[in-house]
Coordinates of C-alpha atoms in Angstrom, one line a residue:
Chain A
X1 CA 0.0 0.0 0.0
X2 CA 1.2 3.5 -0.7
X3 CA -0.3 5.0 2.5
X4 CA 2.1 6.3 5.2
X5 CA 5.4 6.0 3.5
X6 CA 8.8 6.4 5.1
X7 CA 10.7 9.4 3.8
X8 CA 14.1 9.2 2.2
X9 CA 16.9 9.5 4.7
X10 CA 20.6 10.0 4.3
X11 CA 20.5 13.4 2.7
X12 CA 19.9 15.3 5.8
X13 CA 21.2 18.8 6.4
X14 CA 23.3 18.8 3.2
X15 CA 21.4 20.9 0.7
X16 CA 17.9 22.0 -0.2
X17 CA 16.0 18.8 -0.8
X18 CA 14.7 18.4 -4.3
X19 CA 11.7 16.3 -3.3
X20 CA 8.6 16.2 -5.5
X21 CA 6.4 16.9 -2.5
X22 CA 8.3 19.9 -1.4
X23 CA 8.5 21.3 -4.9
X24 CA 4.8 20.8 -5.3
X25 CA 4.0 22.4 -2.0
X26 CA 6.5 25.3 -2.4
X27 CA 4.8 26.3 -5.7
X28 CA 1.4 26.5 -3.9
X29 CA 0.1 29.0 -1.5
X30 CA -0.8 26.7 1.4
X31 CA -4.4 26.2 2.5
X32 CA -4.2 28.9 5.2
X33 CA -3.3 31.7 2.8
X34 CA -5.4 30.6 -0.2
X35 CA -7.5 33.6 0.4
X36 CA -10.9 32.1 -0.4
X37 CA -14.0 31.4 1.6
X38 CA -16.4 33.6 3.5
X39 CA -15.1 37.0 4.7
X40 CA -11.7 36.1 3.2
X41 CA -10.5 39.7 3.0
X42 CA -10.4 39.7 6.8
X43 CA -10.6 36.1 7.9
X44 CA -7.6 34.2 6.6
X45 CA -8.2 30.7 7.9
X46 CA -10.1 28.5 10.4
X47 CA -8.0 25.9 12.2
X48 CA -8.9 23.3 14.8
X49 CA -6.5 21.0 16.6
X50 CA -7.1 18.1 19.0
X51 CA -4.5 17.0 21.5
X52 CA -4.5 13.2 22.1
X53 CA -2.2 10.8 23.9
X54 CA -1.7 7.1 23.8
X55 CA -3.0 5.4 27.0
X56 CA -0.1 3.1 27.6
X57 CA 2.9 5.5 27.3
X58 CA 4.1 8.3 29.6
X59 CA 3.6 11.8 28.3
X60 CA 6.4 13.1 26.1
X61 CA 8.3 14.8 28.9
X62 CA 8.9 11.5 30.7
X63 CA 9.5 9.5 27.5
X64 CA 12.9 8.1 26.8
X65 CA 14.3 7.6 23.3
X66 CA 12.9 4.1 23.1
X67 CA 9.4 5.2 24.2
X68 CA 9.4 8.0 21.6
X69 CA 10.4 5.6 18.9
X70 CA 7.7 3.1 19.9
X71 CA 5.1 5.7 19.9
X72 CA 6.1 6.9 16.4
X73 CA 6.2 3.4 15.0
X74 CA 2.9 2.5 16.6
X75 CA 1.1 5.5 15.3
X76 CA 2.6 5.2 11.9
X77 CA 1.7 1.5 11.6
X78 CA -1.8 2.2 12.8
X79 CA -2.4 5.1 10.4
X80 CA -1.1 2.9 7.6
X81 CA -4.0 0.6 8.2
X82 CA -6.6 3.3 7.7
X83 CA -7.7 3.2 4.1
X84 CA -9.2 6.7 4.2
X85 CA -5.6 8.0 4.8
X86 CA -4.1 6.3 1.8
X87 CA -2.9 9.6 0.3
X88 CA -1.4 10.9 3.4
X89 CA 2.4 11.5 3.3
X90 CA 4.4 10.9 6.4
X91 CA 7.6 12.8 7.2
X92 CA 10.2 11.7 9.7
X93 CA 10.9 15.2 11.2
X94 CA 14.1 14.1 12.9
X95 CA 15.5 13.2 9.4
X96 CA 14.5 16.5 7.8
X97 CA 17.0 19.3 7.3
X98 CA 16.6 22.5 9.2
X99 CA 15.3 24.3 6.2
X100 CA 12.7 21.6 5.5
X101 CA 11.5 21.8 9.0
X102 CA 11.3 25.5 8.8
X103 CA 9.4 25.2 5.5
X104 CA 6.7 23.1 7.3
X105 CA 6.5 25.6 10.1
X106 CA 6.0 28.5 7.7
X107 CA 3.2 26.6 6.1
X108 CA 1.7 25.9 9.5
X109 CA 1.8 22.2 9.0
X110 CA 4.0 21.6 12.0
X111 CA 4.6 23.7 15.1
X112 CA 7.8 25.4 16.1
X113 CA 7.9 23.0 19.0
X114 CA 7.9 19.9 16.8
X115 CA 10.5 21.4 14.6
X116 CA 12.8 22.2 17.5
X117 CA 12.2 19.0 19.6
X118 CA 14.7 16.1 19.7
X119 CA 14.2 12.4 19.1
X120 CA 11.7 10.4 17.1
X121 CA 8.9 12.6 15.8
X122 CA 7.0 13.0 12.7
X123 CA 4.1 14.5 10.8
X124 CA 1.5 13.1 8.4
X125 CA 0.3 15.6 5.9
X126 CA -2.6 15.3 3.5
X127 CA -1.7 16.4 -0.1
X128 CA -4.4 19.2 0.0
X129 CA -2.7 20.5 3.2
X130 CA -6.1 20.6 5.0
X131 CA -5.0 18.4 7.7
X132 CA -1.8 17.2 9.4
X133 CA -1.1 14.9 12.4
X134 CA 2.0 15.7 14.4
X135 CA 3.5 12.8 16.4
X136 CA 5.5 13.4 19.6
X137 CA 5.0 17.1 19.9
X138 CA 3.9 18.3 23.4
X139 CA 1.4 15.5 23.3
X140 CA 1.7 12.2 21.4
X141 CA -0.7 13.3 18.8
X142 CA -1.7 16.8 17.6
X143 CA -4.3 16.5 14.9
X144 CA -5.0 19.6 13.0
X145 CA -7.4 20.7 10.3
X146 CA -7.2 24.0 8.5
X147 CA -9.6 25.6 6.1
X148 CA -9.3 28.9 4.1
X149 CA -11.7 31.6 5.3
X150 CA -14.3 31.3 8.0
X151 CA -15.5 27.7 8.1
X152 CA -15.3 26.3 11.6
X153 CA -18.2 23.8 11.2
X154 CA -16.7 22.1 8.1
X155 CA -13.3 22.0 9.9
X156 CA -14.9 20.4 13.0
X157 CA -16.7 17.8 10.9
X158 CA -13.4 16.9 9.2
X159 CA -11.3 16.7 12.4
X160 CA -14.0 14.8 14.3
X161 CA -14.1 12.2 11.5
X162 CA -10.3 12.0 11.5
X163 CA -10.2 11.6 15.3
X164 CA -12.7 8.8 15.0
X165 CA -10.6 7.0 12.4
X166 CA -7.5 7.3 14.6
X167 CA -9.4 6.3 17.7
X168 CA -10.7 3.1 16.0
X169 CA -7.1 1.8 16.0
X170 CA -5.3 3.7 18.8
X171 CA -6.4 3.6 22.5
X172 CA -6.4 7.2 23.8
X173 CA -5.7 8.3 27.4
X174 CA -9.1 9.2 28.6
X175 CA -10.6 9.8 32.0
X176 CA -14.3 9.6 32.6
X177 CA -14.3 12.9 34.6
X178 CA -11.4 14.8 33.0
X179 CA -11.8 13.7 29.4
X180 CA -8.9 13.4 27.0
X181 CA -5.7 13.5 29.2
X182 CA -3.0 15.9 28.0
X183 CA 0.6 16.7 29.2
X184 CA -0.4 20.2 30.1
X185 CA -3.6 20.7 32.2
X186 CA -4.5 23.7 30.1
X187 CA -5.5 21.3 27.2
X188 CA -7.3 18.6 29.2
X189 CA -10.9 17.6 28.5
X190 CA -11.7 18.2 24.9
X191 CA -8.0 18.8 23.9
X192 CA -9.6 21.3 21.5
X193 CA -8.1 24.5 20.3
X194 CA -10.1 26.5 17.7
X195 CA -8.1 29.3 16.0
X196 CA -9.4 31.8 13.5
X197 CA -6.6 33.7 11.8
X198 CA -7.6 37.3 11.0
X199 CA -5.9 40.2 9.1
X200 CA -6.6 43.3 11.1
X201 CA -4.5 46.1 9.7
X202 CA -7.0 48.9 10.2
X203 CA -7.4 48.2 13.9
X204 CA -3.6 48.4 14.2
X205 CA -3.4 51.7 12.3
X206 CA -6.2 53.2 14.3
X207 CA -4.5 51.9 17.5
X208 CA -7.6 50.2 18.7
X209 CA -6.3 46.6 18.6
X210 CA -5.2 46.5 22.3
X211 CA -8.5 47.8 23.5
X212 CA -10.3 45.2 21.4
X213 CA -8.2 42.4 22.7
X214 CA -8.5 43.5 26.3
X215 CA -12.2 43.1 26.0
X216 CA -11.8 39.7 24.4
X217 CA -9.9 38.3 27.4
X218 CA -12.9 38.8 29.6
X219 CA -14.8 36.3 27.6
X220 CA -12.4 33.4 27.6
X221 CA -10.9 34.0 24.2
X222 CA -7.2 34.5 23.7
X223 CA -5.2 36.1 21.0
X224 CA -1.9 34.9 19.6
X225 CA 0.5 35.8 16.8
X226 CA 0.8 34.3 13.4
X227 CA 2.9 31.3 14.5
X228 CA 1.1 30.5 17.7
X229 CA 1.7 31.2 21.4
X230 CA 4.7 33.4 22.0
X231 CA 5.0 34.6 18.4
X232 CA 4.8 38.2 17.4
X233 CA 1.9 39.7 15.6
X234 CA 3.7 39.7 12.2
X235 CA 1.9 41.3 9.2
X236 CA -1.1 42.3 11.4
X237 CA -2.2 38.7 11.5
X238 CA -3.9 37.6 14.7
X239 CA -5.2 34.2 15.8
X240 CA -8.3 34.2 18.0
X241 CA -8.7 31.0 20.1
X242 CA -10.6 29.5 22.9
X243 CA -8.8 29.7 26.2
X244 CA -10.4 26.8 28.1
X245 CA -10.8 23.2 27.0
X246 CA -12.6 21.5 30.0
X247 CA -16.2 21.8 31.2
X248 CA -17.8 22.8 27.8
X249 CA -18.5 20.7 24.8
X250 CA -16.5 21.1 21.6
X251 CA -19.5 22.8 20.0
X252 CA -19.8 25.3 22.9
X253 CA -16.1 26.1 22.7
X254 CA -16.3 26.6 18.9
X255 CA -19.3 28.9 19.5
X256 CA -17.3 31.0 21.9
X257 CA -14.8 31.8 19.1
X258 CA -17.4 31.9 16.4
X259 CA -19.3 34.6 18.3
X260 CA -16.3 36.9 18.6
X261 CA -15.2 36.7 14.9
X262 CA -18.2 38.7 13.4
X263 CA -17.6 41.4 16.1
X264 CA -13.9 41.6 15.1
X265 CA -14.9 41.7 11.4
X266 CA -17.3 44.5 12.1
X267 CA -14.7 46.5 14.1
X268 CA -12.1 46.0 11.4
X269 CA -14.6 47.1 8.7
X270 CA -15.6 50.2 10.7
X271 CA -11.9 51.1 11.3
X272 CA -11.3 50.8 7.5
X273 CA -14.3 52.9 6.8
X274 CA -13.1 55.5 9.3
X275 CA -9.7 55.6 7.7
X276 CA -11.3 56.1 4.3
X277 CA -13.6 58.9 5.5
X278 CA -11.1 60.7 7.7
X279 CA -7.8 60.3 5.9
X280 CA -8.1 58.6 2.6
X281 CA -5.2 60.6 1.1
X282 CA -2.9 59.6 4.0
X283 CA -4.0 56.0 3.7
X284 CA -3.6 56.0 -0.1
X285 CA -0.2 57.5 0.3
X286 CA 0.8 54.9 3.0
X287 CA -0.2 51.8 1.0
X288 CA 1.2 53.2 -2.2
X289 CA 4.6 53.9 -0.6
X290 CA 4.5 50.3 0.9
X291 CA 4.0 48.9 -2.6
X292 CA 6.8 51.2 -3.9
X293 CA 9.2 49.9 -1.3
X294 CA 8.4 46.3 -2.1
X295 CA 8.8 46.9 -5.8
X296 CA 12.1 48.8 -5.6
X297 CA 14.0 47.6 -2.6
X298 CA 17.3 45.8 -3.2
X299 CA 17.5 44.2 0.2
X300 CA 14.6 43.5 2.4
X301 CA 14.1 41.4 5.6
X302 CA 11.2 39.0 6.1
X303 CA 9.7 41.1 8.8
X304 CA 9.8 44.3 6.8
X305 CA 8.3 42.4 3.9
X306 CA 5.4 41.3 6.1
X307 CA 4.9 44.8 7.3
X308 CA 4.6 46.3 3.9
X309 CA 2.6 43.4 2.4
X310 CA 0.1 43.9 5.1
X311 CA -0.4 47.5 4.0
X312 CA -0.6 46.6 0.4
X313 CA -3.2 43.9 1.1
X314 CA -5.3 46.5 2.9
X315 CA -4.9 48.8 -0.1
X316 CA -5.9 46.2 -2.5
X317 CA -8.9 45.2 -0.4
X318 CA -10.0 48.8 -0.2
X319 CA -9.6 49.4 -3.9
X320 CA -6.8 51.9 -3.4
X321 CA -4.4 49.7 -5.3
X322 CA -6.1 48.3 -8.3
X323 CA -3.5 46.7 -10.4
X324 CA -2.3 44.0 -8.0
X325 CA -4.3 40.8 -7.4
X326 CA -4.9 39.9 -3.7
X327 CA -4.0 36.3 -4.4
X328 CA -0.6 37.5 -5.5
X329 CA -0.1 39.3 -2.2
X330 CA -1.4 36.2 -0.2
X331 CA 1.2 34.1 -1.9
X332 CA 4.0 36.6 -1.4
X333 CA 3.3 36.4 2.4
X334 CA 4.4 32.8 2.4
X335 CA 6.8 32.7 -0.5
X336 CA 9.0 35.4 1.0
X337 CA 9.5 33.5 4.3
X338 CA 13.1 32.3 4.7
X339 CA 12.6 28.6 4.0
X340 CA 10.2 29.1 1.2
X341 CA 12.5 31.5 -0.5
X342 CA 15.3 29.0 -0.3
X343 CA 13.1 26.2 -1.6
X344 CA 11.9 28.4 -4.5
X345 CA 15.4 29.5 -5.4
X346 CA 16.6 25.9 -5.0
X347 CA 19.6 26.8 -2.8
X348 CA 20.6 27.5 0.8
X349 CA 21.0 31.2 1.4
X350 CA 22.4 33.1 4.4
X351 CA 20.4 35.9 6.0
X352 CA 22.0 38.7 4.0
X353 CA 21.7 36.8 0.7
X354 CA 18.1 36.0 1.5
X355 CA 17.4 39.7 1.8
X356 CA 18.8 40.4 -1.6
X357 CA 17.0 37.4 -3.1
X358 CA 13.7 38.4 -1.4
X359 CA 13.9 41.9 -2.9
X360 CA 14.5 40.4 -6.3
X361 CA 11.6 37.9 -5.9
X362 CA 9.2 40.7 -4.8
X363 CA 10.2 42.9 -7.7
X364 CA 9.7 40.0 -10.1
X365 CA 6.2 39.4 -8.9
X366 CA 5.0 42.9 -8.2
X367 CA 5.8 44.4 -11.5
X368 CA 4.6 43.9 -15.0
X369 CA 2.5 40.7 -15.6
X370 CA 3.5 39.1 -12.3
X371 CA 1.3 41.3 -10.2
X372 CA -1.9 40.0 -11.7
X373 CA -1.0 36.4 -11.8
X374 CA -0.9 34.0 -9.0
X375 CA 1.3 31.4 -10.7
X376 CA 4.3 32.3 -8.7
X377 CA 7.3 30.1 -8.7
Chain B
X1 CA 16.0 28.4 26.3
X2 CA 17.2 30.4 29.4
X3 CA 15.1 32.8 31.4
X4 CA 15.7 36.3 30.2
X5 CA 16.6 37.5 33.7
X6 CA 18.7 34.6 35.0
X7 CA 20.4 31.3 34.1
X8 CA 17.5 29.0 34.9
X9 CA 15.6 27.4 32.1
X10 CA 12.6 29.4 30.8
X11 CA 9.5 27.4 31.5
X12 CA 7.0 30.1 31.0
X13 CA 6.6 31.9 27.7
X14 CA 4.2 34.8 28.2
X15 CA 3.0 37.2 25.6
X16 CA 2.2 40.6 27.1
X17 CA -0.4 42.1 24.8
X18 CA -1.3 45.1 26.9
X19 CA 2.1 46.9 26.9
X20 CA 2.5 50.4 25.7
X21 CA 5.1 49.3 23.0
X22 CA 2.9 46.6 21.6
X23 CA 3.0 42.9 22.2
X24 CA 6.1 41.6 24.0
X25 CA 7.1 38.0 24.5
X26 CA 8.7 37.1 27.9
X27 CA 10.7 33.9 28.4
X28 CA 10.9 33.3 32.2
X29 CA 11.8 30.8 34.8
X30 CA 9.1 30.0 37.4
X31 CA 10.4 32.5 39.9
X32 CA 10.6 35.4 37.5
X33 CA 7.2 34.4 36.1
X34 CA 5.8 34.7 39.6
X35 CA 7.3 38.1 40.1
X36 CA 6.2 39.3 36.7
X37 CA 2.6 38.0 37.1
X38 CA 2.3 39.4 40.7
X39 CA 3.0 42.9 39.3
X40 CA 0.2 42.6 36.9
X41 CA -3.2 44.3 37.4
X42 CA -5.9 41.8 38.2
X43 CA -6.9 41.4 34.6
X44 CA -7.6 38.0 33.1
X45 CA -4.4 36.2 32.1
X46 CA -3.2 37.2 28.6
X47 CA -2.3 33.8 27.3
X48 CA -3.0 30.2 28.1
X49 CA 0.5 29.6 29.5
X50 CA 0.0 32.8 31.4
X51 CA -3.2 31.4 32.9
X52 CA -1.4 28.3 34.1
X53 CA 1.5 30.3 35.5
X54 CA -1.0 32.5 37.3
X55 CA -2.9 29.6 38.7
X56 CA 0.3 28.0 39.9
X57 CA 1.1 31.2 41.6
X58 CA -2.3 31.7 43.2
X59 CA -2.2 28.2 44.5
X60 CA 0.6 29.3 46.8
X61 CA 3.5 27.0 47.7
X62 CA 2.3 23.6 48.6
X63 CA 3.6 21.8 51.7
X64 CA 6.9 20.0 51.4
X65 CA 5.0 16.7 51.7
X66 CA 2.9 17.6 48.6
X67 CA 5.9 18.8 46.7
X68 CA 7.6 15.5 47.2
X69 CA 4.6 13.3 46.4
X70 CA 5.6 11.1 43.4
X71 CA 3.5 9.3 40.9
X72 CA 4.1 5.6 41.3
X73 CA 3.7 5.0 37.6
X74 CA 5.9 7.6 35.9
X75 CA 7.9 8.8 38.9
X76 CA 7.2 12.5 38.4
X77 CA 7.0 14.6 41.6
X78 CA 4.4 17.3 42.2
X79 CA 7.3 19.7 42.5
X80 CA 8.6 18.8 39.0
X81 CA 5.1 19.3 37.6
X82 CA 4.8 22.7 39.3
X83 CA 8.2 23.7 37.9
X84 CA 7.5 22.7 34.3
X85 CA 3.8 22.9 34.0
X86 CA 3.8 19.5 32.3
X87 CA 2.6 16.2 33.7
X88 CA 4.4 12.9 33.3
X89 CA 1.7 10.3 32.4
X90 CA -2.1 9.9 32.2
X91 CA -2.2 8.4 35.7
X92 CA -1.0 11.7 37.2
X93 CA -4.6 13.0 36.9
X94 CA -5.6 10.2 39.3
X95 CA -2.6 10.3 41.6
X96 CA -2.5 14.1 42.0
X97 CA -6.3 14.6 41.7
X98 CA -6.7 16.5 45.0
X99 CA -3.8 18.8 44.0
X100 CA -4.9 19.2 40.4
X101 CA -8.6 19.7 40.9
X102 CA -8.4 23.3 42.3
X103 CA -6.0 24.2 39.5
X104 CA -8.4 22.8 36.8
X105 CA -11.3 24.7 38.4
X106 CA -9.3 27.9 38.1
X107 CA -8.1 27.4 34.6
X108 CA -11.3 26.0 33.1
X109 CA -14.9 26.6 33.5
X110 CA -15.7 23.5 35.4
X111 CA -13.7 20.4 36.3
X112 CA -15.9 17.9 34.5
X113 CA -15.6 16.9 30.8
X114 CA -18.8 17.2 28.9
X115 CA -17.5 16.8 25.4
X116 CA -16.7 13.9 23.1
X117 CA -16.0 10.5 24.4
X118 CA -14.1 7.6 22.8
X119 CA -16.5 5.1 21.1
X120 CA -14.4 2.1 22.0
X121 CA -14.9 0.3 25.2
X122 CA -12.1 1.5 27.5
X123 CA -9.2 -0.8 28.1
X124 CA -8.3 -1.5 31.7
X125 CA -6.7 1.6 33.2
X126 CA -4.6 -0.7 35.4
X127 CA -3.0 -2.5 32.6
X128 CA -2.2 0.8 30.9
X129 CA -0.6 2.1 34.1
X130 CA 1.4 -1.1 34.4
X131 CA 2.7 -0.7 30.9
X132 CA 3.9 2.8 31.6
X133 CA 5.5 1.6 34.8
X134 CA 7.2 -1.3 33.0
X135 CA 8.5 1.0 30.2
X136 CA 10.1 3.2 32.9
X137 CA 11.7 0.2 34.6
X138 CA 13.0 -1.0 31.3
X139 CA 14.6 2.4 30.5
X140 CA 16.2 2.4 34.0
X141 CA 17.5 -1.1 33.5
X142 CA 19.1 0.0 30.1
X143 CA 20.6 3.0 31.8
X144 CA 22.4 0.9 34.4
X145 CA 23.3 -1.5 31.6
X146 CA 21.4 -4.4 33.1
X147 CA 20.4 -5.8 29.8
X148 CA 19.2 -9.1 31.1
X149 CA 16.7 -7.3 33.3
X150 CA 15.7 -5.0 30.4
X151 CA 15.1 -7.9 28.1
X152 CA 12.9 -9.6 30.7
X153 CA 10.9 -6.4 31.1
X154 CA 10.6 -6.0 27.4
X155 CA 9.0 -9.5 27.2
X156 CA 6.5 -8.6 29.9
X157 CA 5.6 -5.4 28.0
X158 CA 5.1 -7.4 24.8
X159 CA 2.9 -10.0 26.6
X160 CA 0.8 -7.2 28.1
X161 CA 0.5 -5.4 24.8
X162 CA -0.5 -8.6 23.1
X163 CA -3.2 -9.3 25.6
X164 CA -4.5 -5.7 25.6
X165 CA -4.5 -5.0 21.9
X166 CA -6.9 -6.4 19.5
X167 CA -4.4 -6.1 16.7
X168 CA -0.8 -5.7 17.6
X169 CA 1.1 -4.7 14.5
X170 CA 4.5 -3.5 15.3

């Protein structure tokens, strides 16, 4: 069967891997930045993850090398038996080069923690990048489903089915009173984290974002940066998530987040309207200068790129910039990240060379024909 | 990662979203996390890790007896859990129940799971705990290079796995 296949080894950390899967993925945008679905000018993606542990192993922190290996082998063998997961591709994360691991982090297919951990660990990824299953992260299993735009219910249906499939062959650690048991008590119960990624540039420009988030904390909803807990709010992207996991059903927890999202959309739209009404010239100038910098810079960092792309995205969505397609901007957000840039250019690059290469990449795709087409490569 | 104020490992990663200079990430050891959180105004915790850190702080320092209490299955002490915020095995939820319950009440809405449940009939919790314990004993035997003992334990693990699993495949 060609289900969960082992990855090639023996080429680690030498060069940028020319692997068909990586090349295919690199050319694409990634599910979370595809930019389609309801409210997609503001809501980037909907993501749900479930934390699960095998009942007969210690949690990761107390696992020795042998335990980690056994868990990985068990999970891999069991997933291989599930016919619905035939197309899933399994990657041995310990065997991947640093740039490959970073590539998966940038695509949100694995967490920073999984990339940085030691020992046997892996990830199963579906070709459409809608779901991934991390093995030996903070918990034995972290199942994740991601959809473009606002579609929590669809995401829940998919992850629930996936969880049922895995549970049909793996015995989870479960307690009648405390639910699914997790390494950290903040995840126990449902093990559910619902995250809606939003692009909120106008709330940032109008300096209302802190006020908005302060009010959110009162209703058990938490806000994190682009790459999860502890990451910075790069490119004005924010993830809104449930804070608790125990004492409410999965549906109730999803509702908590789902109720907040329309409010944030409304605030962001009002802030955009305010900017147009009060200072359209200033805003037009700001977004046009941002585009100008991206089109003409000769060296540019990833952070600076995100900063200006965010402004350009706002400009495009408000019709202030009319000759750049929003899908081009969405793709550039991910293609200009360090590992993606190296994959797309087919070579390892140091930080300084990346900045030069990034500027040239931006120029190539934001001028002439490139800016209307999404077929970036 | 080290604590940003001292040499100890950073076990709390707190994002401060309310600062005047925008969001700021703090990497702190338990002690500095306590200091940092105790300075905060009584607003709800900014992050999930922050919530846990805050609850560990509010719980006060447990008695020496509680700190030394160890899980018989995985061997983790309550002190180690408090220090790292991570438990050692599923059985900890039973063994440390009286210590964990107030913490769970503080972090979550209610201490009782009302969501999804596994569809399969549960396997005996005892045999699962025994397996975890045996795995620990095997690792310890390997560490002290007592391979004969390790091999014996491995056989016992395999027997137990075979009797517990409907389809052992690895």
